[in-house]
Tab-separated table of C-alpha atoms in Angstrom:
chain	number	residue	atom	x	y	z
A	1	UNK	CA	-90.138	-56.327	-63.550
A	2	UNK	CA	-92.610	-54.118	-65.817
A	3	UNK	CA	-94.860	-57.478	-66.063
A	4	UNK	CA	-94.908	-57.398	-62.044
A	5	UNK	CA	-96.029	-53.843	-61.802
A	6	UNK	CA	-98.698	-53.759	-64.561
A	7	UNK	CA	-99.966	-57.165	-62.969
A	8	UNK	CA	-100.006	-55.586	-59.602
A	9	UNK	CA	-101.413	-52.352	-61.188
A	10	UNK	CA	-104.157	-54.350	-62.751
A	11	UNK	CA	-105.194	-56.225	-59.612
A	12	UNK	CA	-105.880	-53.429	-57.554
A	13	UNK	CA	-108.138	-52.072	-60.358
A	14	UNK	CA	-110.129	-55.114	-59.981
A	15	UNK	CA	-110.323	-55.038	-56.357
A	16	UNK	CA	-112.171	-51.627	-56.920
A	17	UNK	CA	-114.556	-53.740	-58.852
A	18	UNK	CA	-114.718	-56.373	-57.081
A	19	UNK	CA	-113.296	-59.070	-59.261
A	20	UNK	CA	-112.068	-62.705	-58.229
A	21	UNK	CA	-108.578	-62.797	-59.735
A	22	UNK	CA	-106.186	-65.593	-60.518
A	23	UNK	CA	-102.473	-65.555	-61.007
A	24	UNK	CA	-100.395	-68.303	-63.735
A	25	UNK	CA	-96.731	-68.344	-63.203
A	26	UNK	CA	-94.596	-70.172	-65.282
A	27	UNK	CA	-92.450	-72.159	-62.893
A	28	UNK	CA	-90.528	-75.104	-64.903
A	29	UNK	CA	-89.770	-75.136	-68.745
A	30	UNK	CA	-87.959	-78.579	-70.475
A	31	UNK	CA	-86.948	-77.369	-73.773
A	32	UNK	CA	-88.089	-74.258	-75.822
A	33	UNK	CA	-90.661	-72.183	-74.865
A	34	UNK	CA	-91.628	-68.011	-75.561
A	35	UNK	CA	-91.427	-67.283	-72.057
A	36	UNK	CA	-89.359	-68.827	-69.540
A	37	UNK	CA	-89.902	-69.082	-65.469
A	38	UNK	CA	-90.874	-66.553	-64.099
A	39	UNK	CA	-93.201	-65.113	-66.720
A	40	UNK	CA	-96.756	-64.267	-65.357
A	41	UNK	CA	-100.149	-63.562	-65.886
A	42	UNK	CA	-103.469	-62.155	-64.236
A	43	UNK	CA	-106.543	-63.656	-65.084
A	44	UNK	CA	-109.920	-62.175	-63.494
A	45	UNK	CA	-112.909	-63.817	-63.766
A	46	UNK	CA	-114.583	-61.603	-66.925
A	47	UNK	CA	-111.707	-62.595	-68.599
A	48	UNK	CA	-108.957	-60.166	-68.512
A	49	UNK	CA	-105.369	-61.080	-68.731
A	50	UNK	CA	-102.702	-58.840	-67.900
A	51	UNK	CA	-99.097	-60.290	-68.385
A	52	UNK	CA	-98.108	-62.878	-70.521
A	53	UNK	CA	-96.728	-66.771	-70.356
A	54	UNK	CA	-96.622	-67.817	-73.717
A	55	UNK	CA	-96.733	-65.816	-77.248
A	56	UNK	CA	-100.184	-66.610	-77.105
A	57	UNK	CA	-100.966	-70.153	-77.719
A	58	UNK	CA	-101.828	-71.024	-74.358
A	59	UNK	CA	-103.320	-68.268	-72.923
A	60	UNK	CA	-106.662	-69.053	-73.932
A	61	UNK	CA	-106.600	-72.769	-72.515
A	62	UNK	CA	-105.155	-71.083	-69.354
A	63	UNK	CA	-107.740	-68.544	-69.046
A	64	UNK	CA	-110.277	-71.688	-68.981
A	65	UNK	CA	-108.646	-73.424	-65.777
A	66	UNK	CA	-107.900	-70.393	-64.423
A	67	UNK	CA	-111.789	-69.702	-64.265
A	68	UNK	CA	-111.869	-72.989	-62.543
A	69	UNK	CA	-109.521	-71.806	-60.145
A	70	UNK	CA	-111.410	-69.491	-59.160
A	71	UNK	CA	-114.385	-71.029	-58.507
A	72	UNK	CA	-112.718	-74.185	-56.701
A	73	UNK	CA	-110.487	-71.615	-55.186
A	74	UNK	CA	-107.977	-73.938	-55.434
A	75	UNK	CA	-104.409	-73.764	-57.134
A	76	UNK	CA	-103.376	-75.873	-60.313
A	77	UNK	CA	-100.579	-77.186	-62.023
A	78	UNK	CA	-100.875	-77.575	-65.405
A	79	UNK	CA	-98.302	-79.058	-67.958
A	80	UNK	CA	-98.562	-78.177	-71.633
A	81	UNK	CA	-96.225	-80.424	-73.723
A	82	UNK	CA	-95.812	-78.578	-77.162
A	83	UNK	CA	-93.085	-81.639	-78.304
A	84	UNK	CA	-96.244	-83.212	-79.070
A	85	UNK	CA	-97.383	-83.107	-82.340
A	86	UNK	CA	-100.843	-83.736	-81.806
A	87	UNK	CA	-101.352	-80.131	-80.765
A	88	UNK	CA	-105.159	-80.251	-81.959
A	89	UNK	CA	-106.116	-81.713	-78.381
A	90	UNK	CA	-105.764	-78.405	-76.895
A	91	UNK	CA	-107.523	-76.285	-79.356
A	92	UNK	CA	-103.856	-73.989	-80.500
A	93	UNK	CA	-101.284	-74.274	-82.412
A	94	UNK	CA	-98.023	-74.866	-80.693
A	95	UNK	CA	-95.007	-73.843	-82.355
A	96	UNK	CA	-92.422	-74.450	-79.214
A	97	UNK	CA	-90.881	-77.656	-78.595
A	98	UNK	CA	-90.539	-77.785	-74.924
A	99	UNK	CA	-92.157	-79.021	-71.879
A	100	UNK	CA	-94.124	-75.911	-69.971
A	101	UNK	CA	-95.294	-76.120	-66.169
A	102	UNK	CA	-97.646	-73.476	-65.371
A	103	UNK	CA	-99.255	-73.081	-62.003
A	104	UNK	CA	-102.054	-71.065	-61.557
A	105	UNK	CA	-103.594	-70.061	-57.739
A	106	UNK	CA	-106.215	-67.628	-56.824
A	107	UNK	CA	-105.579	-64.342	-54.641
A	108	UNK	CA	-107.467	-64.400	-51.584
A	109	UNK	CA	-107.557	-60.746	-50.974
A	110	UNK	CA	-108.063	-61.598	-47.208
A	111	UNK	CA	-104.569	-63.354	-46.625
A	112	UNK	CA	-102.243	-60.712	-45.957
A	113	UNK	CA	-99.302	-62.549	-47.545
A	114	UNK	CA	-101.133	-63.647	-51.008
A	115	UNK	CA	-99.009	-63.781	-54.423
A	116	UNK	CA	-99.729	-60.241	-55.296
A	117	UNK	CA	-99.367	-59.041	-51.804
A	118	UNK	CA	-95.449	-60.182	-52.016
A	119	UNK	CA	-95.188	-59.212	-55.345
A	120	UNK	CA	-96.212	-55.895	-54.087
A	121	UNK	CA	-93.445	-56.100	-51.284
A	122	UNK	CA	-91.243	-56.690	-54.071
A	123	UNK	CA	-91.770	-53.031	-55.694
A	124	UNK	CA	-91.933	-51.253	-52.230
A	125	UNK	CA	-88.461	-50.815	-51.892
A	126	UNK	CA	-85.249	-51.041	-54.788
A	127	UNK	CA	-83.526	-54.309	-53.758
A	128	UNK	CA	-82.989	-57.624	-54.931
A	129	UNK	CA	-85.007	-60.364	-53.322
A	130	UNK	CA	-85.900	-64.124	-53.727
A	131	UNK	CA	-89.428	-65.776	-54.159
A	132	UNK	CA	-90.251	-68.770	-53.680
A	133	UNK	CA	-93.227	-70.760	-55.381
A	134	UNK	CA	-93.820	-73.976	-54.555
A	135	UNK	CA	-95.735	-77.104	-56.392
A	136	UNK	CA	-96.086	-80.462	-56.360
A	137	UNK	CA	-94.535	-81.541	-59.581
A	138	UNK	CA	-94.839	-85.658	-58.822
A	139	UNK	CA	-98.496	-85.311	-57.777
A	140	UNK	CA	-101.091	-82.668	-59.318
A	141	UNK	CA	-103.449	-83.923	-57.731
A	142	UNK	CA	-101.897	-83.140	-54.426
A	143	UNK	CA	-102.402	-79.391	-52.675
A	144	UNK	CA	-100.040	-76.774	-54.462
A	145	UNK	CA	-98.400	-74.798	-51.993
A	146	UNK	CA	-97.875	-71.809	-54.604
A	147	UNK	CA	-96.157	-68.275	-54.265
A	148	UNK	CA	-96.003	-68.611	-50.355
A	149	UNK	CA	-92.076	-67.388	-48.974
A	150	UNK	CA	-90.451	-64.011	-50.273
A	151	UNK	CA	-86.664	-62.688	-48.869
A	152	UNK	CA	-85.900	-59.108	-49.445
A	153	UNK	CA	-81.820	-58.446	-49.375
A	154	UNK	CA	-82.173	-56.625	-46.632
A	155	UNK	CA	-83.076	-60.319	-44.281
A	156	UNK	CA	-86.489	-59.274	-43.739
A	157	UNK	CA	-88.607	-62.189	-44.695
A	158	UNK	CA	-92.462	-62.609	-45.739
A	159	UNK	CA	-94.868	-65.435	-45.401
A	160	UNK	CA	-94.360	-69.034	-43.719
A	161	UNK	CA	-94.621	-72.820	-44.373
A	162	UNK	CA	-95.735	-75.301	-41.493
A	163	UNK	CA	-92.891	-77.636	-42.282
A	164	UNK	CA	-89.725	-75.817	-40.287
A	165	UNK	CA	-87.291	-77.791	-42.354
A	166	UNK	CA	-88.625	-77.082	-45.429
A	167	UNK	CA	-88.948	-72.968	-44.259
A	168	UNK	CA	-85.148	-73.393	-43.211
A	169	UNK	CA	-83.880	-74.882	-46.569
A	170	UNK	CA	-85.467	-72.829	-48.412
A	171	UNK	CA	-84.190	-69.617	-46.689
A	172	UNK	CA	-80.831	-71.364	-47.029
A	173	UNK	CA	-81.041	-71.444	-50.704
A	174	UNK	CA	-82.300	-68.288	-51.173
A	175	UNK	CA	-79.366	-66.662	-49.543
A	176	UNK	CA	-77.627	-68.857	-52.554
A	177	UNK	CA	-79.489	-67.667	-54.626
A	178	UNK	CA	-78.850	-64.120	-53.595
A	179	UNK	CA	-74.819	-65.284	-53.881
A	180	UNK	CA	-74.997	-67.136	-57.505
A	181	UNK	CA	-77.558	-64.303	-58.845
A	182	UNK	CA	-79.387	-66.966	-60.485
A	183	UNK	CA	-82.391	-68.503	-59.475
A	184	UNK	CA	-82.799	-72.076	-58.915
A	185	UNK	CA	-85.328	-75.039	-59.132
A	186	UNK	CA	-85.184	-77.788	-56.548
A	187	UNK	CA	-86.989	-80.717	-55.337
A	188	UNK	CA	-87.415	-81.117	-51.515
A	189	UNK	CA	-87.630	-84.922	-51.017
A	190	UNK	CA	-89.086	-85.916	-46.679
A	191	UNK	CA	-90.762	-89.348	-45.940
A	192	UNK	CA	-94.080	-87.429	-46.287
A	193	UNK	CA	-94.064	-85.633	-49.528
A	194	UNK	CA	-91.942	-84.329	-52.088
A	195	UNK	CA	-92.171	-80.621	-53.024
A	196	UNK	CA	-90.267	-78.216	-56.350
A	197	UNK	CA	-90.280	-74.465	-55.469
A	198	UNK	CA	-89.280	-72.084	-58.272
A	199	UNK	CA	-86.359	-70.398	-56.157
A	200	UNK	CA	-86.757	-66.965	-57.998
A	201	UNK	CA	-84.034	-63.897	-58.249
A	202	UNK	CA	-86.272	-60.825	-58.580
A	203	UNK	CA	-83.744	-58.037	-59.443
A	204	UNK	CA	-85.122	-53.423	-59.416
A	205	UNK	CA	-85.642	-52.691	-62.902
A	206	UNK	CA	-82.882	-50.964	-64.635
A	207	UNK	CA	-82.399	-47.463	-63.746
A	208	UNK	CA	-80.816	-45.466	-66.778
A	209	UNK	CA	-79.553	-42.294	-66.144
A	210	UNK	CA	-79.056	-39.927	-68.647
A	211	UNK	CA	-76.612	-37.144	-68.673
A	212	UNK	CA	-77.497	-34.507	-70.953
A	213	UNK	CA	-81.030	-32.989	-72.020
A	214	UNK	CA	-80.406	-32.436	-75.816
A	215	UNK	CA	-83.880	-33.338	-78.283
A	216	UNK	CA	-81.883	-36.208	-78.537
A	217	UNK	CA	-82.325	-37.967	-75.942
A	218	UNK	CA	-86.080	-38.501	-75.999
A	219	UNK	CA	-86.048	-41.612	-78.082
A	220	UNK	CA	-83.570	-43.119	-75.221
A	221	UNK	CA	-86.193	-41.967	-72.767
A	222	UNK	CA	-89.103	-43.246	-74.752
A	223	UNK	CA	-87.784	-47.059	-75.517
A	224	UNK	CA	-86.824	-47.369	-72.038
A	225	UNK	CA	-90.113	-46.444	-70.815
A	226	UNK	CA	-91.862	-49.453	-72.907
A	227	UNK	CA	-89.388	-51.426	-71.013
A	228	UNK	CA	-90.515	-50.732	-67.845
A	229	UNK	CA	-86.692	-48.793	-67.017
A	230	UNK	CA	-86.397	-45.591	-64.377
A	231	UNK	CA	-85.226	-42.860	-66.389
A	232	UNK	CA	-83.507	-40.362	-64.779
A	233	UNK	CA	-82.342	-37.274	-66.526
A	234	UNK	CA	-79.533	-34.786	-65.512
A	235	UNK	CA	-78.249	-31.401	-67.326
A	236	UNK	CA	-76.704	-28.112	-66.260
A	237	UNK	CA	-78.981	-26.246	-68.290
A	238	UNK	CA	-82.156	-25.205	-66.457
A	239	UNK	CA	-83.768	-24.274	-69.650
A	240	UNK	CA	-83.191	-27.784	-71.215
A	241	UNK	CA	-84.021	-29.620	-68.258
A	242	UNK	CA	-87.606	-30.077	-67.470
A	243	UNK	CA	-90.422	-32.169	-66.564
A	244	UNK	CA	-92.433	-30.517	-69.312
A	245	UNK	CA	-89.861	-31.142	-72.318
A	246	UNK	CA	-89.310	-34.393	-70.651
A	247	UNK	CA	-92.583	-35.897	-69.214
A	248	UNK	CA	-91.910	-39.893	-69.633
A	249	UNK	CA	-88.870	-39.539	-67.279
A	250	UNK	CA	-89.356	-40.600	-63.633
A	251	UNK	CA	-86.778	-37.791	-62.564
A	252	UNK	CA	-85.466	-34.613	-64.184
A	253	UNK	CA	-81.990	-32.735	-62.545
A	254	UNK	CA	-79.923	-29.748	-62.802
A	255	UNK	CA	-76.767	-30.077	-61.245
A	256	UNK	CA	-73.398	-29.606	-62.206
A	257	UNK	CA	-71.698	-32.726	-62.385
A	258	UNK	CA	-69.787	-32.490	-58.963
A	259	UNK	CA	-73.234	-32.229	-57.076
A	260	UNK	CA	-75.396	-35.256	-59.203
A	261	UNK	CA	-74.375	-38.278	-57.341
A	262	UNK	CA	-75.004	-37.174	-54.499
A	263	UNK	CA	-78.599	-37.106	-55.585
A	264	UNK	CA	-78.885	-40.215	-57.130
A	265	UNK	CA	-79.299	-43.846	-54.913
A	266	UNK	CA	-77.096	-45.902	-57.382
A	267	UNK	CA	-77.236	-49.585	-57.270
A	268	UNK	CA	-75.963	-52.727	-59.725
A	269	UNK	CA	-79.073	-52.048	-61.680
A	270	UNK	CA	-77.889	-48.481	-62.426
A	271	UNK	CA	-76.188	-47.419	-65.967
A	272	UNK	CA	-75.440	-44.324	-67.558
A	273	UNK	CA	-75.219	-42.710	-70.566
A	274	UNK	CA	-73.133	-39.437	-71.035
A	275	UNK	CA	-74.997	-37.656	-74.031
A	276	UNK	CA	-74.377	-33.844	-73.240
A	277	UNK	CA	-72.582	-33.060	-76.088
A	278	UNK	CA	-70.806	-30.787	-73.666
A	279	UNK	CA	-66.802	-31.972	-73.761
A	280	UNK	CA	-66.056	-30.580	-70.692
A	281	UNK	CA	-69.369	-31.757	-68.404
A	282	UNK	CA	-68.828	-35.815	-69.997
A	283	UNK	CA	-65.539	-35.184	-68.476
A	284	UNK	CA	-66.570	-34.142	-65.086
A	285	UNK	CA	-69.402	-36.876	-64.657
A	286	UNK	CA	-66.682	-39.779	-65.947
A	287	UNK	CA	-64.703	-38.651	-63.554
A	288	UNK	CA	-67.087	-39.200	-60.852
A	289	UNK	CA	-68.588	-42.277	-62.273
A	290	UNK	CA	-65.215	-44.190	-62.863
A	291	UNK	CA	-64.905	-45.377	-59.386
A	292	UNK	CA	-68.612	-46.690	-58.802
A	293	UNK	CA	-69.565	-50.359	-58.832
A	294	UNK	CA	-71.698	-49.954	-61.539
A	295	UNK	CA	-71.441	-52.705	-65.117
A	296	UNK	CA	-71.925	-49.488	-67.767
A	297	UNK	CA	-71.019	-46.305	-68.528
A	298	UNK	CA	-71.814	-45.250	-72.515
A	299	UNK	CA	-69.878	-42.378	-73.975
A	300	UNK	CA	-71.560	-40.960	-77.038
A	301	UNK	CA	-69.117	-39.296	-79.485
A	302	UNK	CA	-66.477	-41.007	-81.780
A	303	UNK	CA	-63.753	-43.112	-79.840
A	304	UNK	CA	-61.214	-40.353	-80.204
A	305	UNK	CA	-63.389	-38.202	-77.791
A	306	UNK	CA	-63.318	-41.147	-75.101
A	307	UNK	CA	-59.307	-41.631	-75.226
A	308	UNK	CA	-58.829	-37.830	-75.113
A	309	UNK	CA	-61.227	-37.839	-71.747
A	310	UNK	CA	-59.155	-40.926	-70.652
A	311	UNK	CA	-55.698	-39.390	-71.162
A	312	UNK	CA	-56.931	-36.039	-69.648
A	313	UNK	CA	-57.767	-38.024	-66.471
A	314	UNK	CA	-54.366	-39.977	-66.378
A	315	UNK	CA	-52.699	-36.239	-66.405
A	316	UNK	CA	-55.000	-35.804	-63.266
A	317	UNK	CA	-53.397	-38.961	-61.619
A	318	UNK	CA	-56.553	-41.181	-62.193
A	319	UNK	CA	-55.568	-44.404	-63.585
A	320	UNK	CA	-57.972	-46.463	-64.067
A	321	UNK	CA	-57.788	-50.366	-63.334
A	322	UNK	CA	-58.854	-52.551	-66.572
A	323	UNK	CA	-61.725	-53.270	-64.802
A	324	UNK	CA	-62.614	-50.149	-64.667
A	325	UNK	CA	-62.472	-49.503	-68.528
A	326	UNK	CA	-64.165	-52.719	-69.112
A	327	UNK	CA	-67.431	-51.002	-68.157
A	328	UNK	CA	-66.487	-47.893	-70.205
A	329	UNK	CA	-68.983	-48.373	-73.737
A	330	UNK	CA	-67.691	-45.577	-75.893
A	331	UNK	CA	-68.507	-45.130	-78.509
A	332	UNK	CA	-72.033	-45.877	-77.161
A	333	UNK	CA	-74.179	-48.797	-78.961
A	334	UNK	CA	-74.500	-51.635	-81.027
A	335	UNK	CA	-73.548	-51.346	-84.645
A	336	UNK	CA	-76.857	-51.671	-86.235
A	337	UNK	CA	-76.517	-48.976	-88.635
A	338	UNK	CA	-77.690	-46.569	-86.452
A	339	UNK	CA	-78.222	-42.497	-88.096
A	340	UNK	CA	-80.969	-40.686	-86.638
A	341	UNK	CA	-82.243	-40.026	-83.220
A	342	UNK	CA	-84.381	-42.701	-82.762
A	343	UNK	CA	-81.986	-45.740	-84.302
A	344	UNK	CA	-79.180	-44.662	-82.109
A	345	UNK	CA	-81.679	-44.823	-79.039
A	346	UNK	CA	-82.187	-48.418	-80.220
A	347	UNK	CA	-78.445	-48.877	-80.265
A	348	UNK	CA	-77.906	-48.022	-77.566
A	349	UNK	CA	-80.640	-49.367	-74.914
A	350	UNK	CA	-79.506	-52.609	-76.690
A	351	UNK	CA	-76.589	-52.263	-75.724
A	352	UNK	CA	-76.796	-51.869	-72.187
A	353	UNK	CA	-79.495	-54.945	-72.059
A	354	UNK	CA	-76.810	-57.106	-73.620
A	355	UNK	CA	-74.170	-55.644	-71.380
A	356	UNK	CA	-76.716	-56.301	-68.488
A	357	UNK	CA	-77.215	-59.670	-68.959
A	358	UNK	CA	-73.295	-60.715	-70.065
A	359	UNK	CA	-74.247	-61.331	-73.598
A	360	UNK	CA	-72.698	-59.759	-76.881
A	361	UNK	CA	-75.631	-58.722	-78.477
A	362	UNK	CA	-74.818	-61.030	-81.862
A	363	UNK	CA	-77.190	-62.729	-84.078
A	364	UNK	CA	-79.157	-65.736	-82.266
A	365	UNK	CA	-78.781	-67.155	-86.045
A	366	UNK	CA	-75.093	-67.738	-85.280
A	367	UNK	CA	-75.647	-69.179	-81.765
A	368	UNK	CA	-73.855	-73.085	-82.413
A	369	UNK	CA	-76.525	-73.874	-79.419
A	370	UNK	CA	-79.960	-73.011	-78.421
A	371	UNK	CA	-81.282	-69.688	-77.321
A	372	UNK	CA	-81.671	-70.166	-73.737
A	373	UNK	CA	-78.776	-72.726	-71.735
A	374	UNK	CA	-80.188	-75.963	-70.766
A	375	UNK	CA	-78.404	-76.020	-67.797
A	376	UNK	CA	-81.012	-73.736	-66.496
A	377	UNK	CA	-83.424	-76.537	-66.565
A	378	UNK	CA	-82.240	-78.734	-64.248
A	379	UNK	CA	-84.205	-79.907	-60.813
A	380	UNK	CA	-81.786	-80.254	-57.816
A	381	UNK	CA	-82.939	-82.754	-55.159
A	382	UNK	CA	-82.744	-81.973	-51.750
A	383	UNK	CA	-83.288	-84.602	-48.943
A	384	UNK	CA	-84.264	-82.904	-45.982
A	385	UNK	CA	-83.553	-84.756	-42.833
A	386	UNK	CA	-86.202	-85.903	-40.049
């Protein structure tokens, strides 16, 4: 999501100047490749790129058609196959070994429903939604649709296709997509054409909240902001507290820990971390936090301070389900060897990313398989009906 905003960021700085802009979205990858679909970049026509879809070996090549883009004000699909060893034809050298489909379209400031414009819709408001980006994946010389359809959770939908079917299908599987939380490729075979959209999940960034204003905690703050997080920080202690010892964090509170939630909008994307060093406040805010559908809750503090907390709240008559404790991280952190202020900040945020997206947060050298699932690949076909 931090890509997204410093691309949309970036493109409204060029509309001041009056730039033609393109946008290349990774939208199909066979094999390995840096970034997978989804990735973007913003190309304007001096030359400026903002995002990324490769580790840069392709950007340059990219920022080439892209230029062409602009001028035929047409979109592109272009396929760089770094399985081939001859990787002297295109000018870089091309350490992957996958098959990457990269479509690049120009932004017509005047349509109201551009790519950036519902990219933009997507940041408006914290909620899931699905985007759809279509191509023509048989035929490159055919038109390219492009970023055209976007569903926000909340039903309201943004931008239209002439073909009815297709517009119904696809709003069909983005409400599985919105069910599966994965996104999805398919191919939408008629009698007139056949079409792949990139069925995209586009999930709020994280939103950390921290619970306790100690020196600390500024590291935590700091790594999350390079990761494009909301950091939200909470402490009864007026005098440790504030925007000015804090200024990287998108929210500072004071509140004891009976009156925080209720100034907090907590979502799936929400975690916390209780880092008060105050016994007695880590106790309160667990004990408001241990009923919310949220995937992480870190505990700073050796385990024996977590199972004292946990027994103290059984005395209370609250139980909580194995589920429940599942989300419970304490104490907080991977074990990387972690000592000062700043390592345990890395600990930890890695943590919660790895929590976050159901991995263990192990060594990819161990990984029996490759780094991203294969499965992940695959093109569904869809015949849609006269």
């Amino acid at each position: 999501m931090k890509e997204i905003q410093e691309i949309v960021k970036a493109y409204d700085e060029t509309q001041l100047a009056g730039k033609q802009t393109a946008l290349a979205t990774v939208v199909h990858v066979a094999g390995s490749s840096y970034r997978r679909p989804g990735a973007r970049m913003l190309v304007t026509e001096d030359g400026q790129l903002t995002g990324a879809i490769s580790g840069g070996c392709l950007e340059g090549d990219a920022l080439r058609k892209a230029r062409l883009v602009m001028v035929q004000q047409k979109a592109m699909l272009v396929t760089y196959d770094t399985t081939d060893e001859d990787d002297a034809k295109l000018g870089v050298g091309l350490g992957c070994n996958g098959i990457i489909q990269i479509l690049i379209e120009p932004i017509q400031s005047a349509n109201p429903v551009n790519p950036i414009a519902l990219l933009k819709a997507v940041l408006a408001r914290r909620q899931q939604a699905v985007l759809v980006t279509l191509f023509n994946l048989q035929n490159r010389q055919a038109p390219q649709p492009g970023t055209c359809l976007l569903q926000l959770a909340n039903g309201q939908l943004s931008g239209s296709i002439s073909d009815d079917r297709l517009q119904n299908q696809l709003t069909t599987d983005a409400a599985e997509v919105f069910a599966t939380q994965s996104s999805a490729i398919k191919t939408y075979v008629t009698g007139l054409y056949n079409l792949t959209a990139f069925v995209e999940l586009l999930k709020p960034p994280v939103a950390l909240v921290i619970i306790g204003a100690g020196n600390d905690i500024r590291p935590l703050v700091e790594i999350a902001k390079v990761l494009g997080w909301k950091t939200t920080i909470v402490d009864g202690r007026n005098n440790y507290a504030t925007a000015e010892r804090f200024p990287l964090a998108d929210q500072v509170l004071i509140a004891k820990p009976e009156k925080v939630l209720e100034q907090l909008a907590v979502d799936a994307q929400t975690v916390f971390v209780l880092m008060t060093h105050n016994y007695n406040y880590d106790l309160a805010m667990l004990r408001q936090l241990i009923n919310l559908n949220i995937s992480y809750i870190g505990a700073l503090g050796p385990k024996k301070k977590l199972d004292r907390m946990l027994a103290e709240l059984q005395d209370e008559g609250i139980n909580p389900s194995e589920a429940q404790l599942q989300k419970i991280y304490g104490p907080t952190g991977l074990e990387l060897g972690a000592e000062n202020p700043e390592e345990i900040a890395l600990s930890i945020i890695s943590e919660i990313k790895a929590v976050l997206a159901g991995k263990t947060g192990g060594l990819l050298r161990d990984k029996p398989d490759v780094i991203h699932a294969r499965q992940d690949e695959a093109i569904t076909q869809v015949t849609l009906l006269p």
